[in-house]
XYZ file of C-alpha atoms in Angstrom:
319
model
C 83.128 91.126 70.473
C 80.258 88.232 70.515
C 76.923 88.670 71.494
C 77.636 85.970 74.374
C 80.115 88.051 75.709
C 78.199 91.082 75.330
C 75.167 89.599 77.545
C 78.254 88.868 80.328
C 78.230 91.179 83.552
C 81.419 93.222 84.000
C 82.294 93.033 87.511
C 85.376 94.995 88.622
C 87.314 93.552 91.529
C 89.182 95.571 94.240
C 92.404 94.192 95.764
C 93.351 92.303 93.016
C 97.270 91.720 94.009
C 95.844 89.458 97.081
C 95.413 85.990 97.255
C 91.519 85.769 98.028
C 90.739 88.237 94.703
C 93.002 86.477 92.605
C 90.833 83.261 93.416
C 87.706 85.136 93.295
C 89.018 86.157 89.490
C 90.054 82.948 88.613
C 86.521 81.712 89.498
C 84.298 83.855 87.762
C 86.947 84.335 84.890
C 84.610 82.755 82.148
C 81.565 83.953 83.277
C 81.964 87.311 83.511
C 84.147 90.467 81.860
C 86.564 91.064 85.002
C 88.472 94.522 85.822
C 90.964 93.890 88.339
C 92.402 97.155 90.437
C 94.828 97.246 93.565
C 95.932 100.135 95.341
C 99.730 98.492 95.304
C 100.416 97.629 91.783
C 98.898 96.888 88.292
C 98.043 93.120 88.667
C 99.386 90.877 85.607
C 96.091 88.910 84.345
C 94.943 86.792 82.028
C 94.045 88.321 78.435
C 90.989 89.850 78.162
C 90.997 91.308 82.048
C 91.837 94.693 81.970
C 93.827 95.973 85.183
C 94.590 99.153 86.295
C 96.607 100.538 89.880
C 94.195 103.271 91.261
C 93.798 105.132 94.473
C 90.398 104.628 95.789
C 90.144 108.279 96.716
C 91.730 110.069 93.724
C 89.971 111.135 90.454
C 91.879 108.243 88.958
C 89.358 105.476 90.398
C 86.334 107.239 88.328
C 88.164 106.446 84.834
C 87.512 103.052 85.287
C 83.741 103.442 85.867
C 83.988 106.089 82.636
C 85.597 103.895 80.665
C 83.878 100.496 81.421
C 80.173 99.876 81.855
C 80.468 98.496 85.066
C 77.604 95.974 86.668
C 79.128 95.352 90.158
C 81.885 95.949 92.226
C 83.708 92.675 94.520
C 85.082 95.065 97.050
C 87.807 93.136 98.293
C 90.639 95.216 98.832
C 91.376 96.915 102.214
C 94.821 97.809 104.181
C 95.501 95.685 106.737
C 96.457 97.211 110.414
C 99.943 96.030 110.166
C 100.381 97.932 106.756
C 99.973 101.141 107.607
C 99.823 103.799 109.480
C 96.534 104.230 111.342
C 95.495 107.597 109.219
C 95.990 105.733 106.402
C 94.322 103.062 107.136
C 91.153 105.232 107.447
C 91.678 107.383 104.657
C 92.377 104.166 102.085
C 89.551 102.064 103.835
C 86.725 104.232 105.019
C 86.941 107.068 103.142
C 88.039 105.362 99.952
C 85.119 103.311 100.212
C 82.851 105.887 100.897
C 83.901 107.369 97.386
C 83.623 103.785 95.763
C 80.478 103.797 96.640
C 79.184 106.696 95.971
C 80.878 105.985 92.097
C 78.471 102.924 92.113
C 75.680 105.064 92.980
C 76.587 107.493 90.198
C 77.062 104.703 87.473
C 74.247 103.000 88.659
C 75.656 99.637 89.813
C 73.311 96.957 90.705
C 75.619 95.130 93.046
C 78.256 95.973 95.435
C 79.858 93.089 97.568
C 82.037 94.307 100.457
C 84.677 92.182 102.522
C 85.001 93.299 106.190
C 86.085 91.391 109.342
C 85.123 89.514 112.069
C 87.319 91.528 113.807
C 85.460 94.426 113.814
C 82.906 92.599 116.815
C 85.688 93.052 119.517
C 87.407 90.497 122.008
C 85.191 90.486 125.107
C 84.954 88.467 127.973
C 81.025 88.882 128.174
C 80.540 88.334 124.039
C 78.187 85.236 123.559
C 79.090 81.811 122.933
C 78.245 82.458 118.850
C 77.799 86.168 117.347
C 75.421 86.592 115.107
C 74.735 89.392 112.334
C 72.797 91.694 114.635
C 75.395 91.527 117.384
C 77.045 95.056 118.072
C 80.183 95.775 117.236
C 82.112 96.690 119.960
C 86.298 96.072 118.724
C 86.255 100.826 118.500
C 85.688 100.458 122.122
C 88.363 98.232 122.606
C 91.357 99.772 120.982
C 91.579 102.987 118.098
C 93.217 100.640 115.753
C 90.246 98.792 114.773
C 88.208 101.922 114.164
C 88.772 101.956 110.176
C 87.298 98.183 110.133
C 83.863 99.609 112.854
C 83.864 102.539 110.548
C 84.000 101.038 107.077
C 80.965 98.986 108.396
C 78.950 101.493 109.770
C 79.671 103.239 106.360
C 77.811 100.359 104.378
C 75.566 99.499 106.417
C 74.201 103.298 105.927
C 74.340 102.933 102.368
C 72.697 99.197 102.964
C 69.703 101.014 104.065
C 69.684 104.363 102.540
C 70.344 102.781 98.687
C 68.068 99.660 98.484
C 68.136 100.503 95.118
C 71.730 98.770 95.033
C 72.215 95.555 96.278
C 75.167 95.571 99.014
C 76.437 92.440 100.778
C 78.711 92.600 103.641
C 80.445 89.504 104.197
C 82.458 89.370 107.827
C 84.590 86.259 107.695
C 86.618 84.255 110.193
C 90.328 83.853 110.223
C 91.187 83.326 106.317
C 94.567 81.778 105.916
C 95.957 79.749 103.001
C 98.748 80.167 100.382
C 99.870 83.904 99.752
C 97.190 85.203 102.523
C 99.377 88.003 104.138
C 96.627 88.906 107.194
C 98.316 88.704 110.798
C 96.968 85.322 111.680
C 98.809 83.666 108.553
C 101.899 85.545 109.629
C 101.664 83.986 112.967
C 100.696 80.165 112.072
C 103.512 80.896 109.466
C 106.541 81.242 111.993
C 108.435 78.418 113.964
C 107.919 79.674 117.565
C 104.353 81.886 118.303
C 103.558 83.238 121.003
C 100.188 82.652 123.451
C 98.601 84.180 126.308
C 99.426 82.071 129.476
C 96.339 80.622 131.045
C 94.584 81.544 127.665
C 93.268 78.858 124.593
C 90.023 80.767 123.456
C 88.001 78.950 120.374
C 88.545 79.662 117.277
C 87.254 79.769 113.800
C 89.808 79.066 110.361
C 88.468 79.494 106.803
C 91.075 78.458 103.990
C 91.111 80.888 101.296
C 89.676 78.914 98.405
C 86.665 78.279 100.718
C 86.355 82.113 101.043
C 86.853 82.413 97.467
C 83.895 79.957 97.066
C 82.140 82.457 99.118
C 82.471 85.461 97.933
C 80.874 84.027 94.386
C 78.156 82.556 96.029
C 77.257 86.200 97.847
C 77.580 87.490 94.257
C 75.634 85.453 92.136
C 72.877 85.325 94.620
C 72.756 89.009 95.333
C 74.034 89.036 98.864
C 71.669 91.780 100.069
C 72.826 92.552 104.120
C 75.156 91.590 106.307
C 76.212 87.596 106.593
C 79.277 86.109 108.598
C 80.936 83.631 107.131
C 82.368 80.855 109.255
C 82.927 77.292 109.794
C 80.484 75.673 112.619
C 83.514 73.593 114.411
C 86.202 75.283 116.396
C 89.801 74.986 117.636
C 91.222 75.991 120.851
C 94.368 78.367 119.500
C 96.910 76.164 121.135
C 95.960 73.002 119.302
C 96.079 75.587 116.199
C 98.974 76.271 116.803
C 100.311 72.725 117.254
C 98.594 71.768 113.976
C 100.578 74.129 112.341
C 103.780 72.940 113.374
C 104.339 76.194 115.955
C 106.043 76.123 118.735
C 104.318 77.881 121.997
C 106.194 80.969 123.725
C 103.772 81.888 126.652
C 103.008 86.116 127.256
C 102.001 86.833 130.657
C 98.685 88.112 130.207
C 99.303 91.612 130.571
C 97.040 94.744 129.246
C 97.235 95.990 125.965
C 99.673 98.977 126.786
C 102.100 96.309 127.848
C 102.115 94.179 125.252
C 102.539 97.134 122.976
C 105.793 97.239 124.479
C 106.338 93.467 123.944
C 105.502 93.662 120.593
C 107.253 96.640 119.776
C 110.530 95.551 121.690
C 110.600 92.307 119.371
C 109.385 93.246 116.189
C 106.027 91.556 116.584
C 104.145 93.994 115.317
C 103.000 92.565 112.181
C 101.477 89.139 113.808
C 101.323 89.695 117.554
C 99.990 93.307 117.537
C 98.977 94.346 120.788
C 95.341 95.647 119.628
C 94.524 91.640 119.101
C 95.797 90.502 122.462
C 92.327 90.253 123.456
C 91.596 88.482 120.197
C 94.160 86.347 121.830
C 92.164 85.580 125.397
C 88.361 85.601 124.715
C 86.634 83.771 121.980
C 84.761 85.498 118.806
C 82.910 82.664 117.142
C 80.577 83.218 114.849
C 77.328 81.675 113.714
C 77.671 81.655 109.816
C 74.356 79.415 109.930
C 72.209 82.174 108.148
C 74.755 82.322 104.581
C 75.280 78.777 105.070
C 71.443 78.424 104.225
C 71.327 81.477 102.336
C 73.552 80.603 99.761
C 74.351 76.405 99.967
C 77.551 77.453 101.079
C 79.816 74.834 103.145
C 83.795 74.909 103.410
C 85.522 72.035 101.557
C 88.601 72.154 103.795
C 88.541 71.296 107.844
C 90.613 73.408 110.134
C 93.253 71.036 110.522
C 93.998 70.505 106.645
C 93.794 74.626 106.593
C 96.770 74.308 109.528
C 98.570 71.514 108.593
C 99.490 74.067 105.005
C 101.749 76.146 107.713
C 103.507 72.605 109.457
C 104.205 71.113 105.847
C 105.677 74.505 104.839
C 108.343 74.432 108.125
C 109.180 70.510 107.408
C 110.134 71.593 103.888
C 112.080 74.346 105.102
C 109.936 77.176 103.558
């Protein structure tokens, strides 16, 4: 091995089989000695990146960190609600983060980066007009099946405070969508008809994916230390989204959430129209991303409706 690849940082990357890490990889690939790891399946990568399939919570996980002298951790892999059951869910994301972190402590990392979700601020009719960092976090008082995202937070924001030996960034992004993003707002702009709350067109925020990507390297190589959102600063109403990307409305009365549990369940619409987002759905959750913006010279590349317009050239083809 050279001496210039010697002096590289080895950063291992969680979630490797998604689309956002495999960007993230393909970005740093060069610069640094990668390790990619998914909880699904060994990832096929380029020569030279090792990749392993671990569960976060098992022994297995550790043999990485034995085997390679690890510099920082890109934590960017985390079960989405549709995926799973809500147990595991919180064992795979909060707990299984909890022991990846406490492996970084061990090893002594220098860096951890950690992708949550904007999510995790809750759908409220009395939010602000823009949330910032220090806003609470109110989506575990909404509905149980956001508490894995509240908790994972809470988690590193403990160890944020408790560890300033480490740097930790949390990065809570806006709706990422792209090519091969599988998170429940892709799923939706992805299908023909979509339904909307009637009476309901709440702003929105859209990131695409290489933007994110773009990021995430950003927050690493400029040692993200807190919590930053990361977001566009001009918004959509979700009905012109929707048109954008070629969807076709199907209005919801605006019932509760019990209700449109029901809905959902009755037509399969659990995996973009679950009923713990209907809110999501009604009341706006925009975010100032003003303070990484200036942080880290970070702008997107891509406007919304070149993000959307992805989704209504993949219907024309017939995809």
């Amino acid at each position: 091995m050279s001496d210039s690849a010697l002096e590289r940082p080895t950063v291992l990357v969680t979630g490797a089989a998604g689309s956002l890490a495999r960007r993230v990889i393909a970005r740093l690939h060069g610069s640094c000695r990668l390790i990619a790891a998914d909880f699904r399946h060994r990832v096929d990568t380029d020569s030279g990146i090792a990749s392993y399939k671990v569960d976060v919570q098992s022994g297995g996980f550790e043999g990485i960190f034995r085997r390679h002298s690890i510099d920082a951790v890109l934590h960017l892999g985390r079960i989405f609600p549709h995926q799973s059951t809500r147990l595991h869910r919180y064992n795979a994301n909060v707990l299984g983060t909890r022991r990846l972190l406490e492996l970084c402590l061990k090893y002594d990392l220098s860096q951890v980066l950690i992708h949550s979700t904007y999510y995790v601020y809750g759908a409220s009719p009395y939010n602000p007009a823009l949330l910032t960092e220090d806003s609470p976090l109110k989506a575990s008082e909404i509905t149980q099946d956001l508490i894995d995202a509240v908790e994972l937070e809470n988690l590193a924001q403990i160890w944020l405070w408790k560890h300033p030996e480490i740097r930790l960034g949390i990065l809570r992004p806006c709706n990422i969508l792209g090519p091969g993003v599988r998170n429940s707002m892709s799923l939706l702009m992805a299908r023909r008809i979509a339904p909307t709350v009637a009476g309901h067109s709440p702003m929105m925020q859209f990131l695409h994916v290489d933007d994110m990507a773009k990021a995430v390297v950003r927050a690493y190589e400029g040692g993200a230390h807190g919590v930053f959102n990361v977001a566009p600063d001009r918004y959509l109403p979700y009905q012109r989204a929707l048109q954008l990307a070629g969807c076709r409305r199907l209005l919801v009365p605006p019932v509760p959430p019990q209700a449109a549990g029901l809905l959902s369940r009755a037509l399969n619409w659990g995996a973009f129209f679950p009923p713990y987002l209907v809110n999501y759905f009604k009341y706006p959750v925009l975010l100032d991303g003003s303070l990484f913006a200036q942080r880290f010279g970070w702008r997107p590349e891509q406007p919304a409706k070149d993000v959307l317009a992805y989704y209504r050239l993949r219907k024309q083809r017939g995809s």
